[in-house]
């Protein structure tokens, strides 16, 4: 076995004093990784066992990343057969070259990149090639055209709700759709202006002026790009789902009440809250324009009814087109969009103007708020989209942030507005049986063509029809699915942040409402952890266990009867004192009749503490390590075993992230959760509709 050569030269050479302590340190890591993975009986490794026992602290205090790097390198090297031809020196040289090449391959990271500066192109190019598959190209083009028919009226309506000219919405959709479609982390996602972000945009425009919108969009994109390149996509998931649901409902409420006066042909003073707007409408009911009201109601009703007739029908385009025809055929007296730049004049390329220095603090706060909400909105949309339909390219949150960052930066160069991955258009793309990234590009081309060749027709669209589109959108946001899912897992811990966010947004403002919601969610989770009957912990901890060689080799060990397995804690981040206390033998109780005992190819973990939105980093680290184990092509994992006895309390954001990432990295490997309480099982079942996880209670 080739590992013998490497261990003999680095380990025994260092032990004999012929090599530096760093070589001893390196060899110890490599040898221990092999011993924890295989029962190697090579003479060299047997001789090294006794020396290794005195050097074990070196390994246990090693950096965790290095442990897994060398575990994979040596694991692969120990299995591959050595060359059977050539002289001993040639064999040794060949083996050394092969080992170094394998080490370089591991150092590239989980996605094969030496550095993140290639923006993910190495993984995206194969997905791009699939766009030209003649078996799917017709379906994809048809899907793109249909999505484009939806994108045009929605982009116009969202521009109206955002307080920007109509052409800004169209230009933004055309430009951002290309960058987001090509560079995003989800194959079937569609990027463009989003209703949920429109009120953030209108607030930014009111505070800083329309001329500051490009620099806000550019700053948002730059932060997203930096987050994706530094693999910090997990940071955007720290906002609890209950707060996101409250934000969505709050935005829906504000859009609905804000568009009612426009739908009725009235002009309301700026700065009114929903209650004041309703009072204004009641006081000025005599000034309602019946034609405008009829168009708005008709457009909204058509958008509700047409999908029931045919789910793939572009209801927004049909509804707005019908309202436009009715307006001009009947000569209705209502406001129109009016003239917009025609042809390529609408696409004005330029660099955003830098703001004054005294405006930077407030502008930075606005940029960060929009960055946070657009990132969360995109990641939530793409995670939901991935569950609707699996594609060869697996959803990558870091790559999604890179794509959204480039989309926002491209939008800013054409004086556009912030964008996200939009679930409505993306889910329609899925329902139309799209297979590749081509529909996102086709819909952008359709929007571009609409601006260039049909600007005169767009200028004839009645404003009440667009208000009807927004009212329909607002109504659909009042009961978000995020709230329903979160409420099913936890009730009080969902309702309080949800209601706090809505109340704060309506009473004080968007940023204040989001902050109040996050604070209430944090307080609820801390209170739950504090009042837990088990040990008080405020975030989840994931401990990996490796099979203890001493126990595994003992014939008298109870692990041989199939009822228990002995595993030793792998805790490289602990100090020597902590390690002595924690590195005791852990007895993992199993069900002998229904659960096969873990093997040396199993990934075994013990999960303790609360599973909530504060656990994102721990979940991310855990899943990366499981993925590294499962990546070995010669001997992938045969099971992922999780001891859930230490879970204290649950929060939907953490549970959903845990289940989503776990099923993704498992990639078909059996997942077994043991010592599961009923509440833990119910929560995981709700987030695991495909039933990919097997559960076992703590009692036989």
CSV table of C-alpha atoms in Angstrom, one decimal, residues 53-408:
chain,number,residue,atom,x,y,z
A,53,UNK,CA,0.0,6.6,21.4
A,54,UNK,CA,2.5,8.9,23.1
A,55,UNK,CA,2.0,11.5,20.4
A,56,UNK,CA,-1.8,11.5,20.2
A,57,UNK,CA,-2.2,14.9,21.7
A,58,UNK,CA,-0.5,16.3,18.6
A,59,UNK,CA,-3.3,14.9,16.5
A,60,UNK,CA,-6.2,15.8,18.8
A,61,UNK,CA,-5.1,19.5,18.9
A,62,UNK,CA,-4.6,19.8,15.2
A,63,UNK,CA,-6.6,22.1,13.1
A,64,UNK,CA,-9.9,20.4,12.0
A,65,UNK,CA,-9.5,21.4,8.4
A,66,UNK,CA,-6.1,19.7,8.2
A,67,UNK,CA,-7.4,16.6,9.8
A,68,UNK,CA,-10.0,16.1,7.1
A,69,UNK,CA,-7.6,17.1,4.3
A,70,UNK,CA,-5.1,14.5,5.3
A,71,UNK,CA,-7.8,12.0,6.1
A,72,UNK,CA,-9.0,12.2,2.5
A,73,UNK,CA,-5.6,12.2,0.9
A,74,UNK,CA,-4.3,9.2,2.9
A,75,UNK,CA,-7.7,7.4,2.7
A,76,UNK,CA,-7.5,7.6,-1.1
A,77,UNK,CA,-3.8,6.7,-1.3
A,78,UNK,CA,-4.2,3.7,1.0
A,79,UNK,CA,-6.7,2.1,-1.3
A,80,UNK,CA,-5.3,2.7,-4.7
A,81,UNK,CA,-3.0,-0.1,-5.9
A,82,UNK,CA,0.6,0.6,-6.5
A,83,UNK,CA,2.3,0.1,-9.8
A,84,UNK,CA,3.5,-3.4,-10.4
A,85,UNK,CA,6.1,-2.5,-13.0
A,86,UNK,CA,9.4,-0.7,-13.0
A,87,UNK,CA,12.3,-0.5,-10.6
A,88,UNK,CA,11.8,0.3,-6.9
A,89,UNK,CA,13.1,3.8,-7.4
A,90,UNK,CA,10.7,4.4,-10.3
A,91,UNK,CA,7.8,3.0,-8.2
A,92,UNK,CA,8.7,5.3,-5.3
A,93,UNK,CA,8.9,8.3,-7.7
A,94,UNK,CA,5.6,7.5,-9.3
A,95,UNK,CA,3.9,7.0,-5.9
A,96,UNK,CA,5.2,10.3,-4.7
A,97,UNK,CA,3.9,12.1,-7.8
A,98,UNK,CA,0.5,10.5,-7.5
A,99,UNK,CA,0.3,11.4,-3.8
A,100,UNK,CA,1.1,15.0,-4.5
A,101,UNK,CA,-1.4,15.2,-7.3
A,102,UNK,CA,-4.1,13.8,-5.0
A,103,UNK,CA,-3.1,16.3,-2.2
A,104,UNK,CA,-3.4,19.2,-4.7
A,105,UNK,CA,-6.8,17.9,-5.7
A,106,UNK,CA,-7.9,17.9,-2.1
A,107,UNK,CA,-6.5,21.4,-1.4
A,108,UNK,CA,-8.7,22.8,-4.2
A,109,UNK,CA,-11.7,22.5,-1.9
A,110,UNK,CA,-15.1,21.0,-2.1
A,111,UNK,CA,-16.0,22.6,-5.5
A,112,UNK,CA,-12.6,22.0,-7.2
A,113,UNK,CA,-11.4,25.6,-7.0
A,114,UNK,CA,-8.0,26.6,-5.8
A,115,UNK,CA,-9.3,30.1,-5.2
A,116,UNK,CA,-12.8,31.7,-5.4
A,117,UNK,CA,-11.7,34.3,-8.0
A,118,UNK,CA,-13.0,32.3,-10.9
A,119,UNK,CA,-16.6,33.1,-9.7
A,120,UNK,CA,-17.6,29.5,-9.9
A,121,UNK,CA,-17.1,29.1,-13.7
A,122,UNK,CA,-15.5,25.7,-13.3
A,123,UNK,CA,-18.7,24.3,-12.0
A,124,UNK,CA,-21.1,26.5,-14.1
A,125,UNK,CA,-19.7,25.7,-17.6
A,126,UNK,CA,-21.0,22.1,-17.7
A,127,UNK,CA,-24.4,23.4,-16.7
A,128,UNK,CA,-24.2,26.0,-19.5
A,129,UNK,CA,-23.5,23.3,-22.1
A,130,UNK,CA,-26.8,21.6,-21.2
A,131,UNK,CA,-28.7,24.7,-22.6
A,132,UNK,CA,-27.9,23.5,-26.1
A,133,UNK,CA,-29.3,20.0,-25.7
A,134,UNK,CA,-31.6,19.6,-28.7
A,135,UNK,CA,-34.0,17.4,-26.6
A,136,UNK,CA,-34.8,20.2,-24.2
A,137,UNK,CA,-34.2,23.4,-26.2
A,138,UNK,CA,-37.8,23.7,-27.5
A,139,UNK,CA,-39.4,23.2,-24.0
A,140,UNK,CA,-36.9,25.7,-22.5
A,141,UNK,CA,-37.5,28.4,-25.1
A,142,UNK,CA,-41.3,28.0,-24.7
A,143,UNK,CA,-40.9,28.3,-20.9
A,144,UNK,CA,-38.7,31.4,-21.3
A,145,UNK,CA,-41.3,33.1,-23.5
A,146,UNK,CA,-44.1,32.4,-21.1
A,147,UNK,CA,-42.1,33.7,-18.1
A,148,UNK,CA,-41.2,36.8,-20.2
A,149,UNK,CA,-44.9,37.5,-20.7
A,150,UNK,CA,-45.3,37.5,-16.9
A,151,UNK,CA,-42.1,39.5,-16.3
A,152,UNK,CA,-43.1,42.5,-18.5
A,153,UNK,CA,-46.3,43.5,-16.6
A,154,UNK,CA,-44.8,42.5,-13.2
A,155,UNK,CA,-41.7,44.6,-13.8
A,156,UNK,CA,-43.9,47.6,-14.8
A,157,UNK,CA,-46.0,47.2,-11.7
A,158,UNK,CA,-43.0,46.8,-9.3
A,159,UNK,CA,-41.4,49.9,-10.8
A,160,UNK,CA,-44.7,51.7,-10.0
A,161,UNK,CA,-44.7,50.4,-6.4
A,162,UNK,CA,-41.0,51.3,-6.0
A,163,UNK,CA,-41.5,54.9,-7.0
A,164,UNK,CA,-39.2,54.7,-10.1
A,165,UNK,CA,-40.0,55.3,-13.8
A,166,UNK,CA,-41.6,52.3,-15.6
A,167,UNK,CA,-38.6,51.8,-17.9
A,168,UNK,CA,-36.3,51.3,-14.9
A,169,UNK,CA,-38.3,48.1,-14.0
A,170,UNK,CA,-38.0,46.8,-17.6
A,171,UNK,CA,-34.4,47.6,-18.0
A,172,UNK,CA,-33.6,46.0,-14.7
A,173,UNK,CA,-35.4,42.8,-15.5
A,174,UNK,CA,-33.7,42.6,-18.9
A,175,UNK,CA,-30.1,43.1,-17.6
A,176,UNK,CA,-30.3,41.3,-14.3
A,177,UNK,CA,-32.0,38.2,-15.8
A,178,UNK,CA,-28.9,37.4,-17.9
A,179,UNK,CA,-26.3,37.7,-15.1
A,180,UNK,CA,-28.5,36.0,-12.5
A,181,UNK,CA,-29.5,33.2,-14.9
A,182,UNK,CA,-25.9,32.4,-16.0
A,183,UNK,CA,-24.0,32.9,-12.7
A,184,UNK,CA,-26.6,32.0,-10.1
A,185,UNK,CA,-26.5,29.0,-7.8
A,186,UNK,CA,-29.8,27.5,-8.9
A,187,UNK,CA,-30.5,26.2,-12.5
A,188,UNK,CA,-34.1,27.2,-12.9
A,189,UNK,CA,-34.2,30.4,-10.9
A,190,UNK,CA,-35.3,33.7,-12.6
A,191,UNK,CA,-33.9,37.0,-11.4
A,192,UNK,CA,-35.6,40.4,-11.5
A,193,UNK,CA,-37.4,43.1,-9.6
A,194,UNK,CA,-39.3,41.7,-6.6
A,195,UNK,CA,-42.5,43.0,-4.9
A,196,UNK,CA,-41.1,42.2,-1.5
A,197,UNK,CA,-38.2,44.6,-2.0
A,198,UNK,CA,-40.2,47.4,-3.7
A,199,UNK,CA,-41.0,49.2,-0.4
A,200,UNK,CA,-37.3,49.1,0.6
A,201,UNK,CA,-36.6,50.7,-2.8
A,202,UNK,CA,-39.3,53.4,-2.5
A,203,UNK,CA,-38.0,54.2,1.0
A,204,UNK,CA,-34.5,54.6,-0.3
A,205,UNK,CA,-35.6,56.8,-3.2
A,206,UNK,CA,-37.6,59.0,-0.8
A,207,UNK,CA,-34.7,59.4,1.5
A,208,UNK,CA,-31.7,59.7,-0.9
A,209,UNK,CA,-33.3,60.6,-4.2
A,210,UNK,CA,-33.6,58.7,-7.5
A,211,UNK,CA,-30.1,59.6,-8.5
A,212,UNK,CA,-28.7,57.6,-5.5
A,213,UNK,CA,-30.5,54.4,-6.6
A,214,UNK,CA,-27.7,53.1,-8.9
A,215,UNK,CA,-25.0,53.4,-6.2
A,216,UNK,CA,-27.3,51.7,-3.7
A,217,UNK,CA,-27.8,48.8,-6.2
A,218,UNK,CA,-24.1,48.7,-6.9
A,219,UNK,CA,-23.3,48.6,-3.2
A,220,UNK,CA,-25.8,45.8,-2.6
A,221,UNK,CA,-24.3,43.8,-5.5
A,222,UNK,CA,-20.8,44.3,-4.3
A,223,UNK,CA,-21.7,43.0,-0.8
A,224,UNK,CA,-23.4,40.0,-2.3
A,225,UNK,CA,-20.5,39.2,-4.5
A,226,UNK,CA,-18.0,39.5,-1.6
A,227,UNK,CA,-20.2,37.3,0.5
A,228,UNK,CA,-20.4,34.6,-2.1
A,229,UNK,CA,-16.7,34.6,-2.9
A,230,UNK,CA,-15.8,34.3,0.7
A,231,UNK,CA,-18.3,31.5,1.2
A,232,UNK,CA,-20.4,33.5,3.6
A,233,UNK,CA,-23.8,32.6,2.1
A,234,UNK,CA,-24.7,31.0,5.4
A,235,UNK,CA,-24.6,34.5,7.1
A,236,UNK,CA,-27.7,35.6,5.1
A,237,UNK,CA,-29.6,32.7,6.7
A,238,UNK,CA,-29.2,34.1,10.2
A,239,UNK,CA,-32.5,35.9,9.8
A,240,UNK,CA,-35.3,33.7,11.3
A,241,UNK,CA,-37.9,32.4,9.0
A,242,UNK,CA,-40.6,33.8,11.3
A,243,UNK,CA,-39.2,37.3,10.7
A,244,UNK,CA,-39.0,36.7,7.0
A,245,UNK,CA,-42.7,35.6,7.0
A,246,UNK,CA,-43.6,38.7,9.0
A,247,UNK,CA,-41.6,40.9,6.6
A,248,UNK,CA,-43.5,39.3,3.6
A,249,UNK,CA,-46.9,39.8,5.2
A,250,UNK,CA,-46.0,43.4,6.3
A,251,UNK,CA,-44.9,44.3,2.8
A,252,UNK,CA,-48.0,42.7,1.3
A,253,UNK,CA,-50.1,44.8,3.7
A,254,UNK,CA,-48.3,48.0,2.8
A,255,UNK,CA,-48.5,47.2,-1.0
A,256,UNK,CA,-52.2,46.4,-0.7
A,257,UNK,CA,-53.1,49.6,1.2
A,258,UNK,CA,-50.7,51.7,-0.8
A,259,UNK,CA,-52.2,50.7,-4.1
A,260,UNK,CA,-55.9,51.1,-3.1
A,261,UNK,CA,-56.1,54.8,-3.7
A,262,UNK,CA,-54.3,54.5,-7.1
A,263,UNK,CA,-56.7,51.7,-8.1
A,264,UNK,CA,-59.6,54.0,-7.3
A,265,UNK,CA,-58.2,56.9,-9.3
A,266,UNK,CA,-57.2,58.9,-6.2
A,267,UNK,CA,-54.0,60.6,-5.1
A,268,UNK,CA,-53.2,60.1,-1.5
A,269,UNK,CA,-50.6,62.3,0.4
A,270,UNK,CA,-47.2,60.6,1.0
A,271,UNK,CA,-46.2,59.2,4.3
A,272,UNK,CA,-49.5,57.7,5.4
A,273,UNK,CA,-49.6,54.4,7.2
A,274,UNK,CA,-52.2,51.7,6.3
A,275,UNK,CA,-54.8,52.9,8.8
A,276,UNK,CA,-54.5,56.5,7.7
A,277,UNK,CA,-54.8,55.5,4.0
A,278,UNK,CA,-58.0,53.6,4.7
A,279,UNK,CA,-59.4,56.7,6.5
A,280,UNK,CA,-58.4,58.9,3.6
A,281,UNK,CA,-60.3,56.6,1.2
A,282,UNK,CA,-63.4,56.7,3.4
A,283,UNK,CA,-63.3,60.5,3.7
A,284,UNK,CA,-62.9,61.0,-0.1
A,285,UNK,CA,-65.2,58.2,-1.3
A,286,UNK,CA,-67.0,60.7,-3.5
A,287,UNK,CA,-63.9,61.3,-5.7
A,288,UNK,CA,-63.6,57.6,-6.7
A,289,UNK,CA,-63.1,57.1,-10.4
A,290,UNK,CA,-65.5,54.2,-11.4
A,291,UNK,CA,-63.5,53.4,-14.6
A,292,UNK,CA,-60.3,53.1,-12.7
A,293,UNK,CA,-61.9,50.9,-10.0
A,294,UNK,CA,-63.4,48.7,-12.7
A,295,UNK,CA,-60.1,48.2,-14.4
A,296,UNK,CA,-58.3,47.4,-11.2
A,297,UNK,CA,-61.0,44.9,-10.0
A,298,UNK,CA,-61.1,43.3,-13.5
A,299,UNK,CA,-57.4,42.9,-13.7
A,300,UNK,CA,-57.1,41.5,-10.2
A,301,UNK,CA,-60.0,39.1,-10.8
A,302,UNK,CA,-58.5,37.9,-14.1
A,303,UNK,CA,-55.2,37.2,-12.4
A,304,UNK,CA,-57.0,35.1,-9.8
A,305,UNK,CA,-59.2,33.2,-12.2
A,306,UNK,CA,-57.0,32.6,-15.3
A,307,UNK,CA,-54.5,30.2,-13.6
A,308,UNK,CA,-57.5,28.0,-12.5
A,309,UNK,CA,-58.5,27.7,-16.2
A,310,UNK,CA,-54.9,26.9,-17.3
A,311,UNK,CA,-52.0,26.9,-14.8
A,312,UNK,CA,-49.4,27.7,-17.5
A,313,UNK,CA,-51.3,30.8,-18.8
A,314,UNK,CA,-49.5,34.1,-18.5
A,315,UNK,CA,-52.3,35.6,-16.5
A,316,UNK,CA,-50.7,39.0,-15.8
A,317,UNK,CA,-50.0,39.7,-19.5
A,318,UNK,CA,-53.5,38.6,-20.5
A,319,UNK,CA,-55.1,40.7,-17.7
A,320,UNK,CA,-53.1,43.8,-18.4
A,321,UNK,CA,-53.5,43.4,-22.1
A,322,UNK,CA,-57.3,43.0,-21.8
A,323,UNK,CA,-57.5,46.1,-19.5
A,324,UNK,CA,-55.4,48.1,-22.1
A,325,UNK,CA,-57.7,47.1,-24.9
A,326,UNK,CA,-60.8,47.9,-22.9
A,327,UNK,CA,-59.4,51.3,-21.9
A,328,UNK,CA,-58.8,52.4,-25.5
A,329,UNK,CA,-61.8,50.7,-27.1
A,330,UNK,CA,-64.2,52.2,-24.6
A,331,UNK,CA,-62.4,55.6,-24.3
A,332,UNK,CA,-62.1,55.3,-20.5
A,333,UNK,CA,-60.7,58.3,-18.6
A,334,UNK,CA,-57.9,56.9,-16.6
A,335,UNK,CA,-54.2,57.6,-16.2
A,336,UNK,CA,-51.7,55.9,-18.5
A,337,UNK,CA,-48.1,55.0,-18.1
A,338,UNK,CA,-47.2,57.6,-20.7
A,339,UNK,CA,-44.2,57.8,-23.0
A,340,UNK,CA,-41.0,55.9,-22.1
A,341,UNK,CA,-37.7,55.9,-23.9
A,342,UNK,CA,-37.9,54.0,-27.1
A,343,UNK,CA,-35.4,51.6,-28.6
A,344,UNK,CA,-31.9,51.3,-27.1
A,345,UNK,CA,-32.2,54.8,-25.5
A,346,UNK,CA,-33.7,53.1,-22.4
A,347,UNK,CA,-30.4,51.2,-21.9
A,348,UNK,CA,-28.0,53.9,-20.7
A,349,UNK,CA,-24.7,52.5,-19.7
A,350,UNK,CA,-22.8,54.5,-17.1
A,351,UNK,CA,-21.1,54.4,-13.7
A,352,UNK,CA,-23.1,55.4,-10.7
A,353,UNK,CA,-22.3,58.8,-9.3
A,354,UNK,CA,-20.6,58.9,-5.9
A,355,UNK,CA,-22.6,60.5,-3.1
A,356,UNK,CA,-21.5,63.3,-0.9
A,357,UNK,CA,-19.4,62.3,2.1
A,358,UNK,CA,-22.0,63.5,4.7
A,359,UNK,CA,-24.6,61.1,3.1
A,360,UNK,CA,-22.4,58.0,3.4
A,361,UNK,CA,-23.5,56.9,6.9
A,362,UNK,CA,-27.2,56.8,6.1
A,363,UNK,CA,-26.6,55.5,2.6
A,364,UNK,CA,-24.5,52.7,4.0
A,365,UNK,CA,-27.2,51.7,6.3
A,366,UNK,CA,-29.7,51.6,3.5
A,367,UNK,CA,-27.4,49.6,1.3
A,368,UNK,CA,-26.8,47.0,4.1
A,369,UNK,CA,-30.5,46.7,4.8
A,370,UNK,CA,-31.3,46.1,1.1
A,371,UNK,CA,-28.3,43.7,0.8
A,372,UNK,CA,-29.5,41.6,3.8
A,373,UNK,CA,-33.2,41.4,2.6
A,374,UNK,CA,-32.4,40.7,-1.1
A,375,UNK,CA,-29.9,38.0,-0.1
A,376,UNK,CA,-32.3,36.3,2.3
A,377,UNK,CA,-35.2,36.6,-0.2
A,378,UNK,CA,-33.0,35.0,-3.0
A,379,UNK,CA,-31.7,32.2,-0.8
A,380,UNK,CA,-35.2,31.3,0.5
A,381,UNK,CA,-36.6,31.3,-3.0
A,382,UNK,CA,-33.8,29.1,-4.4
A,383,UNK,CA,-34.1,26.7,-1.5
A,384,UNK,CA,-37.8,26.3,-2.2
A,385,UNK,CA,-37.2,26.0,-5.9
A,386,UNK,CA,-34.7,23.2,-5.4
A,387,UNK,CA,-37.3,21.2,-3.5
A,388,UNK,CA,-39.8,21.6,-6.4
A,389,UNK,CA,-37.5,20.0,-9.0
A,390,UNK,CA,-34.0,18.5,-8.8
A,391,UNK,CA,-31.4,19.4,-11.5
A,392,UNK,CA,-27.9,18.0,-12.2
A,393,UNK,CA,-26.5,21.3,-10.8
A,394,UNK,CA,-27.2,21.3,-7.1
A,395,UNK,CA,-28.3,24.5,-5.4
A,396,UNK,CA,-25.2,26.4,-4.1
A,397,UNK,CA,-26.0,29.4,-1.8
A,398,UNK,CA,-22.6,30.9,-2.1
A,399,UNK,CA,-22.8,30.7,-5.9
A,400,UNK,CA,-26.3,32.2,-5.7
A,401,UNK,CA,-25.0,35.2,-3.9
A,402,UNK,CA,-22.3,35.6,-6.6
A,403,UNK,CA,-24.9,35.5,-9.3
A,404,UNK,CA,-27.2,37.9,-7.5
A,405,UNK,CA,-24.3,40.2,-6.8
A,406,UNK,CA,-23.3,40.3,-10.5
A,407,UNK,CA,-27.0,40.8,-11.4
A,408,UNK,CA,-27.3,43.8,-9.1
